[in-house]
Amino acid sequence: MEAYKQEFIEFMVESDVLKFGEFTLKSGRQSPFYMNAGAYVTGEQLKRLGEYYARAIHDNFGLDFDVVFGPAYKGIPLSVVTAIALSELYGKEVKYCSDRKEVKDHGADKGGMLGYELKDGDRVIMVEDVTTSGKSIDETYPKLMAAANVEVKGLIVSLNRMEVGKGGVTTAQKEIEAKYGFPVASIVSMAEVVEHLYNREVKGQVVIDDAIKTAIDAYYEQYGVKDGAQ
């Protein structure tokens, strides 16, 4: 596993973004882990977060694109910090763009988008925090394509939960790839998280002990994808 991935896993824990225990997800599933990207709140955290996204985009998709698009609301700061990091790390100038939950009907920037005004032919990388069901992409992708005839080069999320999506066979990431025809990647997968954190101390405490590891294994026994379907 690359060093920046190991750093990112510990960074999520240190930032109280990735937690372990008992959580009820939006889907109703009872999960032994939960990720909340809204917990990145400091300047230092946001700077580092953008750098991790930029590195993962570089490694998975290259730098041949024009726009970073982040679905509202959590995707807005993600698109901004990622665009900044791409400039700082790689000298790559890109624009940021997000959709608005409510269309603005006044001013010079009225419309359904925030930031850069998309144009036909723009090549876009989408950024999200985590994809569990793909619902947010189903909502924002039509808005993106209605704004201009753009080419989506890929979607990057911070964590691949590696559980079955709405279809009940493959992951939400694979479902999105099949439905929309663009690749989906993550900074890290849950398998990499478990591999790195099992019996490892972060901030003086073991993050994934035997009990939590057992709960995670049981969760994936129920909700994980079967071999070959990831």
mmCIF file of C-alpha atoms in Angstrom:
data_model
loop_
_atom_site.group_PDB
_atom_site.id
_atom_site.type_symbol
_atom_site.label_atom_id
_atom_site.label_comp_id
_atom_site.label_asym_id
_atom_site.label_seq_id
_atom_site.Cartn_x
_atom_site.Cartn_y
_atom_site.Cartn_z
ATOM 1 C CA MET A 1 0.000 0.000 0.000
ATOM 2 C CA GLU A 2 1.324 3.448 -0.933
ATOM 3 C CA ALA A 3 2.583 5.614 1.945
ATOM 4 C CA TYR A 4 0.041 8.372 1.270
ATOM 5 C CA LYS A 5 -2.787 5.837 1.598
ATOM 6 C CA GLN A 6 -1.513 4.752 5.012
ATOM 7 C CA GLU A 7 -1.230 8.401 6.027
ATOM 8 C CA PHE A 8 -4.759 9.096 4.785
ATOM 9 C CA ILE A 9 -6.243 6.225 6.792
ATOM 10 C CA GLU A 10 -4.682 7.521 10.008
ATOM 11 C CA PHE A 11 -5.625 11.073 9.019
ATOM 12 C CA MET A 12 -9.314 10.068 8.806
ATOM 13 C CA VAL A 13 -9.161 8.594 12.315
ATOM 14 C CA GLU A 14 -7.210 11.515 13.786
ATOM 15 C CA SER A 15 -9.732 13.951 12.284
ATOM 16 C CA ASP A 16 -12.695 12.018 13.791
ATOM 17 C CA VAL A 17 -13.970 11.455 10.266
ATOM 18 C CA LEU A 18 -13.797 7.654 10.372
ATOM 19 C CA LYS A 19 -15.328 6.129 13.482
ATOM 20 C CA PHE A 20 -15.897 2.588 14.683
ATOM 21 C CA GLY A 21 -18.770 1.383 16.868
ATOM 22 C CA GLU A 22 -22.478 0.969 16.077
ATOM 23 C CA PHE A 23 -24.103 3.263 13.522
ATOM 24 C CA THR A 24 -27.379 3.330 11.595
ATOM 25 C CA LEU A 25 -26.795 4.327 7.987
ATOM 26 C CA LYS A 26 -29.173 6.242 5.721
ATOM 27 C CA SER A 27 -29.922 2.917 4.049
ATOM 28 C CA GLY A 28 -31.053 1.487 7.398
ATOM 29 C CA ARG A 29 -28.094 -0.867 7.620
ATOM 30 C CA GLN A 30 -26.431 -1.238 11.017
ATOM 31 C CA SER A 31 -22.750 -0.593 10.384
ATOM 32 C CA PRO A 32 -19.691 -1.027 12.652
ATOM 33 C CA PHE A 33 -18.007 1.952 10.999
ATOM 34 C CA TYR A 34 -19.076 5.377 9.806
ATOM 35 C CA MET A 35 -17.450 8.122 7.788
ATOM 36 C CA ASN A 36 -18.392 11.808 8.028
ATOM 37 C CA ALA A 37 -16.384 14.093 5.757
ATOM 38 C CA GLY A 38 -18.105 17.067 7.370
ATOM 39 C CA ALA A 39 -15.721 16.634 10.312
ATOM 40 C CA TYR A 40 -12.833 18.104 8.298
ATOM 41 C CA VAL A 41 -13.082 21.653 9.611
ATOM 42 C CA THR A 42 -9.616 23.182 10.062
ATOM 43 C CA GLY A 43 -7.389 24.789 7.478
ATOM 44 C CA GLU A 44 -4.693 22.152 7.971
ATOM 45 C CA GLN A 45 -7.183 19.298 7.614
ATOM 46 C CA LEU A 46 -8.658 20.737 4.433
ATOM 47 C CA LYS A 47 -5.218 21.388 2.948
ATOM 48 C CA ARG A 48 -4.175 17.771 3.554
ATOM 49 C CA LEU A 49 -7.506 16.438 2.310
ATOM 50 C CA GLY A 50 -7.104 18.231 -1.003
ATOM 51 C CA GLU A 51 -3.603 16.798 -1.389
ATOM 52 C CA TYR A 52 -4.838 13.220 -0.845
ATOM 53 C CA TYR A 53 -7.572 13.707 -3.439
ATOM 54 C CA ALA A 54 -5.114 15.264 -5.898
ATOM 55 C CA ARG A 55 -2.681 12.354 -5.521
ATOM 56 C CA ALA A 56 -5.430 9.781 -5.973
ATOM 57 C CA ILE A 57 -6.731 11.580 -9.071
ATOM 58 C CA HIS A 58 -3.205 11.715 -10.505
ATOM 59 C CA ASP A 59 -2.624 8.007 -9.812
ATOM 60 C CA ASN A 60 -5.996 6.789 -11.099
ATOM 61 C CA PHE A 61 -6.957 9.178 -13.898
ATOM 62 C CA GLY A 62 -3.910 11.260 -14.762
ATOM 63 C CA LEU A 63 -4.098 15.031 -15.263
ATOM 64 C CA ASP A 64 -5.778 15.302 -18.663
ATOM 65 C CA PHE A 65 -8.922 17.161 -17.563
ATOM 66 C CA ASP A 66 -10.236 20.697 -17.099
ATOM 67 C CA VAL A 67 -12.719 20.813 -14.205
ATOM 68 C CA VAL A 68 -13.171 19.342 -10.725
ATOM 69 C CA PHE A 69 -16.879 18.974 -9.990
ATOM 70 C CA GLY A 70 -18.186 18.401 -6.455
ATOM 71 C CA PRO A 71 -21.887 17.705 -5.824
ATOM 72 C CA ALA A 72 -23.495 19.950 -3.196
ATOM 73 C CA TYR A 73 -23.078 20.193 -0.325
ATOM 74 C CA LYS A 74 -20.050 18.231 0.874
ATOM 75 C CA GLY A 75 -18.591 18.135 -2.612
ATOM 76 C CA ILE A 76 -18.256 21.924 -2.724
ATOM 77 C CA PRO A 77 -15.253 22.227 -0.371
ATOM 78 C CA LEU A 78 -13.844 18.980 -1.803
ATOM 79 C CA SER A 79 -13.760 20.453 -5.308
ATOM 80 C CA VAL A 80 -12.152 23.680 -4.058
ATOM 81 C CA VAL A 81 -9.365 22.107 -1.976
ATOM 82 C CA THR A 82 -8.659 19.530 -4.688
ATOM 83 C CA ALA A 83 -8.287 22.228 -7.350
ATOM 84 C CA ILE A 84 -5.876 24.118 -5.074
ATOM 85 C CA ALA A 85 -3.835 20.966 -4.377
ATOM 86 C CA LEU A 86 -3.613 20.045 -8.066
ATOM 87 C CA SER A 87 -2.101 23.471 -8.703
ATOM 88 C CA GLU A 88 0.349 23.227 -5.796
ATOM 89 C CA LEU A 89 1.436 19.600 -6.255
ATOM 90 C CA TYR A 90 1.433 19.254 -10.038
ATOM 91 C CA GLY A 91 1.217 22.775 -11.439
ATOM 92 C CA LYS A 92 -2.107 21.733 -12.983
ATOM 93 C CA GLU A 93 -4.600 24.569 -13.365
ATOM 94 C CA VAL A 94 -8.203 23.389 -13.264
ATOM 95 C CA LYS A 95 -11.512 25.076 -12.481
ATOM 96 C CA TYR A 96 -13.920 24.055 -9.754
ATOM 97 C CA CYS A 97 -17.665 23.674 -10.191
ATOM 98 C CA SER A 98 -20.580 22.500 -8.037
ATOM 99 C CA ASP A 99 -24.309 22.245 -8.447
ATOM 100 C CA ARG A 100 -26.736 24.304 -6.399
ATOM 101 C CA LYS A 101 -29.488 22.606 -4.424
ATOM 102 C CA GLU A 102 -31.714 25.567 -5.322
ATOM 103 C CA VAL A 103 -31.366 27.346 -8.659
ATOM 104 C CA LYS A 104 -30.314 30.983 -8.274
ATOM 105 C CA ASP A 105 -32.623 33.286 -10.242
ATOM 106 C CA HIS A 106 -30.802 36.617 -9.885
ATOM 107 C CA GLY A 107 -27.372 38.207 -10.295
ATOM 108 C CA ALA A 108 -24.618 37.631 -12.814
ATOM 109 C CA ASP A 109 -24.088 34.041 -11.622
ATOM 110 C CA LYS A 110 -27.697 32.907 -11.693
ATOM 111 C CA GLY A 111 -28.452 29.323 -12.641
ATOM 112 C CA GLY A 112 -27.994 25.852 -11.228
ATOM 113 C CA MET A 113 -24.207 25.851 -10.881
ATOM 114 C CA LEU A 114 -21.655 27.424 -8.558
ATOM 115 C CA GLY A 115 -18.144 28.414 -9.649
ATOM 116 C CA TYR A 116 -16.975 27.779 -13.203
ATOM 117 C CA GLU A 117 -19.594 27.825 -15.960
ATOM 118 C CA LEU A 118 -19.318 24.496 -17.759
ATOM 119 C CA LYS A 119 -18.840 24.497 -21.536
ATOM 120 C CA ASP A 120 -19.273 21.850 -24.219
ATOM 121 C CA GLY A 121 -16.210 19.636 -24.453
ATOM 122 C CA ASP A 122 -14.981 20.227 -20.901
ATOM 123 C CA ARG A 123 -13.360 17.161 -19.331
ATOM 124 C CA VAL A 124 -14.547 16.690 -15.772
ATOM 125 C CA ILE A 125 -13.395 14.763 -12.698
ATOM 126 C CA MET A 126 -16.113 14.349 -10.069
ATOM 127 C CA VAL A 127 -15.214 14.246 -6.350
ATOM 128 C CA GLU A 128 -17.336 12.862 -3.519
ATOM 129 C CA ASP A 129 -16.734 11.819 0.075
ATOM 130 C CA VAL A 130 -18.135 8.292 -0.032
ATOM 131 C CA THR A 131 -20.503 6.358 -2.283
ATOM 132 C CA THR A 132 -22.763 3.846 -0.559
ATOM 133 C CA SER A 133 -25.730 3.583 -2.920
ATOM 134 C CA GLY A 134 -24.910 5.920 -5.817
ATOM 135 C CA LYS A 135 -28.019 8.009 -5.110
ATOM 136 C CA SER A 136 -26.175 11.338 -5.097
ATOM 137 C CA ILE A 137 -24.646 10.652 -8.517
ATOM 138 C CA ASP A 138 -28.084 9.742 -9.876
ATOM 139 C CA GLU A 139 -29.234 13.187 -8.726
ATOM 140 C CA THR A 140 -26.261 15.278 -9.853
ATOM 141 C CA TYR A 141 -25.143 13.581 -13.081
ATOM 142 C CA PRO A 142 -28.246 14.751 -15.015
ATOM 143 C CA LYS A 143 -27.639 18.317 -13.782
ATOM 144 C CA LEU A 144 -24.038 18.108 -14.954
ATOM 145 C CA MET A 145 -24.972 16.885 -18.417
ATOM 146 C CA ALA A 146 -27.802 19.423 -18.695
ATOM 147 C CA ALA A 147 -25.365 22.264 -18.025
ATOM 148 C CA ALA A 148 -23.111 21.397 -20.995
ATOM 149 C CA ASN A 149 -22.010 18.504 -23.174
ATOM 150 C CA VAL A 150 -19.086 17.526 -20.944
ATOM 151 C CA GLU A 151 -16.997 14.364 -20.745
ATOM 152 C CA VAL A 152 -16.765 12.837 -17.279
ATOM 153 C CA LYS A 153 -13.299 11.313 -17.011
ATOM 154 C CA GLY A 154 -13.945 9.688 -13.638
ATOM 155 C CA LEU A 155 -15.300 9.878 -10.114
ATOM 156 C CA ILE A 156 -13.021 9.779 -7.069
ATOM 157 C CA VAL A 157 -14.274 9.120 -3.541
ATOM 158 C CA SER A 158 -12.244 8.998 -0.353
ATOM 159 C CA LEU A 159 -13.488 5.604 0.862
ATOM 160 C CA ASN A 160 -14.788 2.575 -1.012
ATOM 161 C CA ARG A 161 -17.134 0.914 1.508
ATOM 162 C CA MET A 162 -16.966 -2.279 -0.594
ATOM 163 C CA GLU A 163 -20.544 -3.314 0.080
ATOM 164 C CA VAL A 164 -23.311 -4.182 -2.333
ATOM 165 C CA GLY A 165 -25.125 -1.302 -3.955
ATOM 166 C CA LYS A 166 -28.806 -1.003 -4.818
ATOM 167 C CA GLY A 167 -28.655 -3.983 -7.181
ATOM 168 C CA GLY A 168 -27.447 -6.283 -4.415
ATOM 169 C CA VAL A 169 -24.639 -7.888 -6.454
ATOM 170 C CA THR A 170 -21.736 -5.490 -7.025
ATOM 171 C CA THR A 171 -20.490 -2.396 -5.192
ATOM 172 C CA ALA A 172 -22.096 0.992 -5.718
ATOM 173 C CA GLN A 173 -18.876 2.045 -7.463
ATOM 174 C CA LYS A 174 -19.199 -0.765 -10.012
ATOM 175 C CA GLU A 175 -22.895 -0.011 -10.473
ATOM 176 C CA ILE A 176 -22.046 3.617 -11.284
ATOM 177 C CA GLU A 177 -19.373 2.534 -13.769
ATOM 178 C CA ALA A 178 -21.830 0.208 -15.517
ATOM 179 C CA LYS A 179 -24.664 2.764 -15.571
ATOM 180 C CA TYR A 180 -22.766 5.871 -16.645
ATOM 181 C CA GLY A 181 -19.708 4.526 -18.409
ATOM 182 C CA PHE A 182 -16.963 6.373 -16.519
ATOM 183 C CA PRO A 183 -14.436 4.855 -14.080
ATOM 184 C CA VAL A 184 -14.809 5.196 -10.312
ATOM 185 C CA ALA A 185 -11.873 5.038 -7.913
ATOM 186 C CA SER A 186 -11.192 5.715 -4.239
ATOM 187 C CA ILE A 187 -8.291 7.026 -2.212
ATOM 188 C CA VAL A 188 -8.553 3.896 -0.060
ATOM 189 C CA SER A 189 -10.845 0.885 0.269
ATOM 190 C CA MET A 190 -12.302 -0.465 3.486
ATOM 191 C CA ALA A 191 -10.134 -3.567 3.042
ATOM 192 C CA GLU A 192 -7.040 -1.339 3.088
ATOM 193 C CA VAL A 193 -8.382 0.485 6.160
ATOM 194 C CA VAL A 194 -8.816 -2.796 8.070
ATOM 195 C CA GLU A 195 -5.451 -4.096 6.903
ATOM 196 C CA HIS A 196 -3.670 -0.973 8.127
ATOM 197 C CA LEU A 197 -5.555 -0.318 11.377
ATOM 198 C CA TYR A 198 -6.045 -3.819 12.769
ATOM 199 C CA ASN A 199 -4.230 -3.903 16.133
ATOM 200 C CA ARG A 200 -2.552 -0.581 15.317
ATOM 201 C CA GLU A 201 -2.565 2.379 17.682
ATOM 202 C CA VAL A 202 -3.620 5.838 16.514
ATOM 203 C CA LYS A 203 -3.593 8.627 19.087
ATOM 204 C CA GLY A 204 -2.594 6.081 21.739
ATOM 205 C CA GLN A 205 -5.489 3.682 21.161
ATOM 206 C CA VAL A 206 -5.935 0.540 19.098
ATOM 207 C CA VAL A 207 -8.485 1.516 16.476
ATOM 208 C CA ILE A 208 -9.597 -1.910 15.252
ATOM 209 C CA ASP A 209 -9.281 -4.528 17.974
ATOM 210 C CA ASP A 210 -10.492 -8.135 17.761
ATOM 211 C CA ALA A 211 -14.079 -7.216 18.695
ATOM 212 C CA ILE A 212 -14.393 -4.519 16.035
ATOM 213 C CA LYS A 213 -12.662 -6.727 13.471
ATOM 214 C CA THR A 214 -15.232 -9.468 14.201
ATOM 215 C CA ALA A 215 -18.084 -6.954 13.776
ATOM 216 C CA ILE A 216 -16.640 -5.721 10.461
ATOM 217 C CA ASP A 217 -16.232 -9.289 9.188
ATOM 218 C CA ALA A 218 -19.856 -10.044 10.133
ATOM 219 C CA TYR A 219 -21.045 -6.890 8.382
ATOM 220 C CA TYR A 220 -19.309 -7.877 5.161
ATOM 221 C CA GLU A 221 -20.612 -11.409 5.446
ATOM 222 C CA GLN A 222 -24.079 -9.853 5.181
ATOM 223 C CA TYR A 223 -23.511 -6.813 2.967
ATOM 224 C CA GLY A 224 -20.184 -7.397 1.254
ATOM 225 C CA VAL A 225 -19.873 -8.274 -2.409
ATOM 226 C CA LYS A 226 -19.090 -11.843 -3.341
ATOM 227 C CA ASP A 227 -15.768 -12.834 -4.874
ATOM 228 C CA GLY A 228 -15.306 -11.418 -8.329
ATOM 229 C CA ALA A 229 -18.145 -8.890 -8.030
ATOM 230 C CA GLN A 230 -16.198 -5.958 -6.579
#
